[in-house]
Short mmCIF file of C-alpha atoms (C1' of nucleotides) in Angstrom, two decimals:
data_model
loop_
_atom_site.label_atom_id
_atom_site.label_comp_id
_atom_site.label_asym_id
_atom_site.label_seq_id
_atom_site.Cartn_x
_atom_site.Cartn_y
_atom_site.Cartn_z
CA UNK A 185 90.27 89.24 102.73
CA UNK A 186 92.03 91.48 104.76
CA UNK A 187 95.14 93.19 103.45
CA UNK A 188 97.53 95.44 105.40
CA UNK A 189 94.95 98.57 105.55
CA UNK A 190 92.30 96.14 107.10
CA UNK A 191 94.69 94.23 109.46
CA UNK A 192 96.01 97.85 110.45
CA UNK A 193 92.54 98.97 111.17
CA UNK A 194 91.35 95.98 113.13
CA UNK A 195 94.88 96.48 115.23
CA UNK A 196 93.92 100.18 115.82
CA UNK A 197 90.35 99.42 116.81
CA UNK A 198 91.07 96.94 119.21
CA UNK A 199 94.43 98.04 120.65
CA UNK A 200 92.74 100.26 123.19
CA UNK A 201 90.30 97.69 124.39
CA UNK A 202 92.59 94.87 124.82
CA UNK A 203 95.78 96.43 126.40
CA UNK A 204 96.52 95.40 129.96
CA UNK A 205 93.71 93.00 129.70
CA UNK A 206 94.25 89.37 131.13
CA UNK A 207 93.06 86.38 129.10
CA UNK A 208 91.11 84.66 132.23
CA UNK A 209 89.80 81.71 129.87
CA UNK A 210 89.47 80.57 126.50
CA UNK A 211 86.65 78.41 124.53
CA UNK A 212 88.40 77.03 121.36
CA UNK A 213 85.58 76.04 119.51
CA UNK A 214 87.50 75.08 116.20
CA UNK A 215 90.57 73.39 117.50
CA UNK A 216 92.33 72.97 113.98
CA UNK A 217 92.69 76.50 113.68
CA UNK A 218 95.58 76.44 116.15
CA UNK A 219 98.59 75.70 114.26
CA UNK A 220 101.54 75.72 116.94
CA UNK A 221 101.99 74.46 119.61
CA UNK A 222 99.23 71.87 120.31
CA UNK A 223 95.88 72.95 120.91
CA UNK A 224 96.60 72.19 125.28
CA UNK A 225 99.82 73.86 125.12
CA UNK A 226 98.36 76.89 123.23
CA UNK A 227 95.69 77.21 125.65
CA UNK A 228 98.24 76.96 128.55
CA UNK A 229 100.26 79.63 127.13
CA UNK A 230 97.87 82.00 126.55
CA UNK A 231 95.54 81.70 129.55
CA UNK A 232 96.18 83.84 132.42
CA UNK A 233 98.51 86.21 130.41
CA UNK A 234 97.89 90.09 129.97
CA UNK A 235 98.12 91.46 126.68
CA UNK A 236 101.06 94.08 126.60
CA UNK A 237 101.22 94.96 123.11
CA UNK A 238 99.43 94.72 119.74
CA UNK A 239 101.81 94.78 116.57
CA UNK A 240 101.24 93.93 112.86
CA UNK A 241 103.50 92.80 110.43
CA UNK A 242 101.95 92.63 106.88
CA UNK A 243 98.83 90.81 107.48
CA UNK A 244 99.77 89.30 110.63
CA UNK A 245 98.57 90.57 114.15
CA UNK A 246 100.97 89.89 116.86
CA UNK A 247 99.69 90.04 120.78
CA UNK A 248 102.51 90.44 123.07
CA UNK A 249 101.57 88.44 126.03
CA UNK A 250 103.04 89.41 129.68
CA UNK A 251 105.71 86.66 129.74
CA UNK A 252 107.11 87.11 126.47
CA UNK A 253 105.05 84.81 124.50
CA UNK A 254 103.65 85.94 121.43
CA UNK A 255 100.15 85.18 119.80
CA UNK A 256 100.34 85.41 115.90
CA UNK A 257 97.02 85.62 114.36
CA UNK A 258 96.48 85.53 110.53
CA UNK A 259 92.82 86.24 109.40
CA UNK A 260 93.33 84.80 105.82
CA UNK A 261 90.32 85.36 103.83
CA UNK A 262 87.18 85.61 106.22
CA UNK A 263 88.81 85.88 109.77
CA UNK A 264 87.82 88.55 112.12
CA UNK A 265 88.82 89.76 115.85
CA UNK A 266 85.92 91.41 117.52
CA UNK A 267 85.74 93.00 120.93
CA UNK A 268 82.41 91.76 122.25
CA UNK A 269 81.19 93.73 125.62
CA UNK A 270 80.01 91.47 128.42
CA UNK A 271 76.33 90.00 127.54
CA UNK A 272 76.45 90.77 123.98
CA UNK A 273 75.44 88.07 121.44
CA UNK A 274 78.36 86.08 119.80
CA UNK A 275 78.60 86.27 116.03
CA UNK A 276 77.52 82.55 114.62
CA UNK A 277 80.61 82.19 113.12
CA UNK A 278 82.73 82.54 116.27
CA UNK A 279 85.48 79.95 116.44
CA UNK A 280 87.37 81.06 119.55
CA UNK A 281 86.61 82.79 122.53
CA UNK A 282 89.00 84.67 124.60
CA UNK A 283 87.39 85.80 128.05
CA UNK A 284 88.97 88.92 129.50
CA UNK A 285 89.18 89.86 133.10
CA UNK A 286 86.67 92.52 132.77
CA UNK A 287 84.03 89.89 131.39
CA UNK A 288 84.29 91.05 128.08
CA UNK A 289 85.20 88.86 125.37
CA UNK A 290 87.81 88.99 122.56
CA UNK A 291 86.18 86.70 119.65
CA UNK A 292 88.08 84.89 116.82
CA UNK A 293 85.30 84.73 114.09
CA UNK A 294 86.01 82.96 110.78
CA UNK A 295 83.26 81.91 108.36
CA UNK A 296 85.66 79.88 105.95
CA UNK A 297 87.84 78.76 108.74
CA UNK A 298 91.07 79.25 106.89
CA UNK A 299 92.77 81.55 109.39
CA UNK A 300 95.85 80.52 111.42
CA UNK A 301 96.55 80.93 115.32
CA UNK A 302 100.03 80.49 116.75
CA UNK A 303 101.77 80.99 120.13
CA UNK A 304 105.52 81.05 120.81
CA UNK A 305 108.39 82.99 122.41
CA UNK A 306 109.61 86.11 120.65
CA UNK A 307 112.66 84.18 119.77
CA UNK A 308 111.00 81.37 117.84
CA UNK A 309 108.76 83.80 115.43
CA UNK A 310 110.89 82.36 112.79
CA UNK A 311 108.89 79.15 112.81
CA UNK A 312 106.29 81.00 110.91
CA UNK A 313 107.81 81.01 107.46
CA UNK A 314 105.73 83.71 106.14
CA UNK A 315 106.83 86.14 108.83
CA UNK A 316 110.26 85.21 108.24
CA UNK A 317 110.46 85.87 104.56
CA UNK A 318 108.36 88.88 104.47
CA UNK A 319 109.56 91.92 102.41
CA UNK A 320 109.28 95.76 103.44
CA UNK A 321 106.08 97.03 103.89
CA UNK A 322 104.52 100.09 101.97
CA UNK A 323 105.00 103.25 104.03
CA UNK A 324 107.71 101.99 105.71
CA UNK A 325 111.46 103.06 105.84
CA UNK A 326 112.84 100.07 103.78
CA UNK A 327 110.24 100.28 101.14
CA UNK A 328 112.47 102.63 98.90
CA UNK A 329 112.33 103.57 95.30
CA UNK A 330 115.68 101.61 95.19
CA UNK A 331 114.16 98.49 96.56
CA UNK A 332 111.20 98.42 94.27
CA UNK A 333 113.63 99.01 91.38
CA UNK A 334 115.74 95.93 92.68
CA UNK A 335 113.02 93.69 92.91
CA UNK A 336 111.48 94.18 89.60
CA UNK A 337 114.99 94.29 87.88
CA UNK A 338 115.25 91.27 85.55
CA UNK A 339 111.97 89.48 86.64
CA UNK A 340 110.36 87.60 83.97
CA UNK A 341 107.02 87.16 85.68
CA UNK A 342 104.13 89.59 85.43
CA UNK A 343 103.76 92.55 87.74
CA UNK A 344 101.02 91.49 89.36
CA UNK A 345 102.03 88.25 90.61
CA UNK A 346 105.22 89.82 91.93
CA UNK A 347 103.12 92.46 94.16
CA UNK A 348 101.21 89.75 95.46
CA UNK A 349 104.05 87.92 96.70
CA UNK A 350 104.80 88.66 100.14
CA UNK A 351 108.38 88.22 100.15
CA UNK A 352 108.73 91.27 98.16
CA UNK A 353 106.50 93.48 99.26
CA UNK A 354 104.43 92.57 102.35
CA UNK A 355 100.87 93.36 103.13
CA UNK A 356 99.43 93.89 99.45
CA UNK A 357 96.61 91.83 98.34
CA UNK A 358 94.42 91.27 95.29
CA UNK A 359 92.49 94.11 95.80
CA UNK A 360 94.95 96.86 96.75
CA UNK A 361 97.51 95.48 93.95
CA UNK A 362 94.67 96.11 91.26
CA UNK A 363 94.18 99.73 92.71
CA UNK A 364 97.97 100.42 92.90
CA UNK A 365 98.73 99.26 89.23
CA UNK A 366 95.58 101.41 88.15
CA UNK A 367 96.81 104.61 89.81
CA UNK A 368 100.29 103.93 88.25
CA UNK A 369 98.80 103.37 84.56
CA UNK A 370 100.54 99.88 84.49
CA UNK A 371 98.71 96.79 82.84
CA UNK A 372 98.76 94.05 85.51
CA UNK A 373 100.18 91.30 82.90
CA UNK A 374 103.31 93.75 82.17
CA UNK A 375 106.39 91.74 82.61
CA UNK A 376 108.12 93.14 85.71
CA UNK A 377 111.40 93.38 84.34
CA UNK A 378 110.11 95.58 81.32
CA UNK A 379 108.43 98.45 83.52
CA UNK A 380 110.42 101.66 82.89
CA UNK A 381 112.21 103.97 85.61
CA UNK A 382 109.48 106.34 85.25
CA UNK A 383 106.72 103.80 85.75
CA UNK A 384 108.49 102.29 88.61
CA UNK A 385 108.67 105.81 90.43
CA UNK A 386 104.77 106.00 89.78
CA UNK A 387 104.27 102.81 91.12
CA UNK A 388 106.32 103.37 94.07
CA UNK A 389 104.18 106.40 94.86
CA UNK A 390 100.96 104.95 94.07
CA UNK A 391 101.56 101.88 96.34
CA UNK A 392 102.26 104.08 99.01
CA UNK A 393 99.16 106.29 98.39
CA UNK A 394 96.71 103.41 98.03
CA UNK A 395 97.85 101.86 101.13
CA UNK A 396 97.68 105.05 103.05
CA UNK A 397 94.16 105.98 101.65
CA UNK A 398 92.94 102.44 102.68
CA UNK A 399 94.11 102.88 106.15
CA UNK A 400 92.57 106.20 106.48
CA UNK A 401 89.26 105.04 105.14
CA UNK A 402 89.35 102.11 107.84
CA UNK A 403 89.79 99.50 105.13
CA UNK A 404 87.67 98.00 102.30
CA UNK A 405 84.45 95.99 103.12
CA UNK A 406 83.23 94.09 100.20
CA UNK A 407 81.48 91.51 102.26
CA UNK A 408 83.20 89.95 105.38
CA UNK A 409 85.48 92.49 106.57
CA UNK A 410 84.94 94.29 109.75
CA UNK A 411 87.08 96.16 112.40
CA UNK A 412 87.89 95.16 115.75
CA UNK A 413 84.44 97.02 116.80
CA UNK A 414 82.61 95.18 114.14
CA UNK A 415 82.47 98.05 111.89
CA UNK A 416 82.46 98.39 108.01
CA UNK A 417 85.29 100.30 106.43
CA UNK A 418 84.80 103.09 103.81
CA UNK A 419 87.58 102.46 101.12
CA UNK A 420 85.16 100.37 98.97
CA UNK A 421 83.58 103.55 97.97
CA UNK A 422 87.03 105.09 96.81
CA UNK A 423 88.17 101.89 94.50
CA UNK A 424 89.10 102.85 91.08
CA UNK A 425 88.99 99.33 89.46
CA UNK A 426 88.52 96.69 91.78
CA UNK A 427 84.93 95.08 91.52
CA UNK A 428 84.15 97.74 88.88
CA UNK A 429 84.01 95.09 85.73
CA UNK A 430 82.01 96.76 82.91
CA UNK A 431 81.62 100.25 84.74
CA UNK A 432 83.37 103.22 83.19
CA UNK A 433 86.74 104.08 84.06
CA UNK A 434 86.74 107.32 86.13
CA UNK A 435 89.55 108.63 84.29
CA UNK A 436 88.66 108.04 80.67
CA UNK A 437 85.04 106.29 80.74
CA UNK A 438 86.25 103.18 79.10
CA UNK A 439 84.81 99.89 80.66
CA UNK A 440 86.83 98.21 83.17
CA UNK A 441 87.83 94.89 82.34
CA UNK A 442 87.94 91.82 84.46
CA UNK A 443 90.25 88.75 83.50
CA UNK A 444 92.48 86.17 85.29
CA UNK A 445 96.05 87.10 85.95
CA UNK A 446 98.12 85.29 88.39
CA UNK A 447 95.34 83.14 89.07
CA UNK A 448 93.36 85.70 90.75
CA UNK A 449 90.43 87.88 89.34
CA UNK A 450 92.00 90.96 88.08
CA UNK A 451 90.51 94.61 87.31
CA UNK A 452 92.01 97.27 84.89
CA UNK A 453 91.15 99.91 82.61
CA UNK A 454 92.34 98.68 79.04
CA UNK A 455 92.81 102.44 78.07
CA UNK A 456 95.03 103.99 80.94
CA UNK A 457 96.75 101.01 81.96
CA UNK A 458 99.53 99.87 79.33
"C1'" DC Z 134 115.17 79.14 90.74
"C1'" DT Z 135 110.26 80.44 89.18
"C1'" DT Z 136 105.67 79.38 87.83
"C1'" DC Z 137 101.38 77.26 88.17
"C1'" DA Z 138 97.56 73.92 89.88
"C1'" DC Z 139 95.66 72.78 93.96
"C1'" DG Z 140 93.84 72.18 98.63
"C1'" DC Z 141 92.03 74.21 102.55
"C1'" DC Z 142 86.80 75.76 103.95
"C1'" DT Z 143 82.23 78.00 103.85
"C1'" DG Z 144 78.75 81.02 101.63
"C1'" DT Z 145 76.59 83.34 97.76
"C1'" DC Z 146 75.13 84.08 93.41
"C1'" DA Z 147 74.36 83.50 88.37
"C1'" DG Z 148 72.28 80.49 85.30
"C1'" DC Z 149 69.56 76.75 84.26
"C1'" DT P 250 62.22 76.74 93.95
"C1'" DG P 251 66.19 73.88 94.03
"C1'" DC P 252 70.47 72.33 91.78
"C1'" DT P 253 74.83 72.93 89.81
"C1'" DG P 254 79.30 75.39 89.14
"C1'" DA P 255 82.02 79.25 89.65
"C1'" DC P 256 83.95 82.38 92.65
"C1'" DA P 257 85.54 84.90 96.79
"C1'" DG P 258 89.91 89.38 99.90
"C1'" DG P 259 95.38 84.27 101.15
"C1'" DC P 260 98.92 81.41 101.38
"C1'" DG P 261 101.47 76.71 101.55
"C1'" DT P 262 102.75 72.56 99.26
"C1'" DG P 263 104.44 70.09 95.18
"C1'" DA P 264 104.93 69.28 90.53
"C1'" DA P 265 106.84 70.60 86.18
#
DNA sequence: CTTCACGCCTGTCAGC
DNA sequence: TGCTGACAGGCGTGAA
């Protein structure tokens, strides 16, 4: 569900509200979401600490706690973090409640319960494989045109699978990959290594532009996604291809095609993307 | 090494 | 109305 723009929006909408707050108590309603260390240790390591900083890396959210511990949350498909003012009713799919010193709550909500939570010292974050191996993010200084050229060079797989792989580019997911390829005019099944220099430039620009717009629109709400205050995003109104199967391409009017690429539902314009 | 199918979960929707 | 199967924004694992 949430990709980089959504997770970044959650971070922004939550930061002001939780920074400096102390976690007084936790209700872990669904213990199996805690992946490290044990549920008991997790509770001990978080309770009584204040939240000093809220960071994001790719699709991970990192809560820096007052004693150097870091709580790492990944929302996977349907995870949400909501700031819940004192007395407000809890979402029915609330799985973990962080009770703050103000009486307000931070809720971890997750319909499909695929999300993950870890807590560990900063120095041990390498326990989380997906964090350790993550490639540079769009809009970051490391995500250069040369870098993109380098990871495409000689690659036999299709471009869609490559862009979905967090080891190459961190933060892209199924929606934004389709949107990036549409903007760059590249067919999702093109062999990555066969993409021309000219197209790689377009793709590099497209990735940065799509992610930037996604963030500026507060993310894409198709069904489940909400920001830290429970509000929907707006980027769903600006999508070029995702979710628009059989609707006319905004550029040429040809019907958008939906197929399966890299095992995922994939949308593209058969005329504009070659 | 890469690529693919699958499992993890619940909810929704199309088709019958 | 009710049932079944496909599918959904992610990612780790194991097999090929």
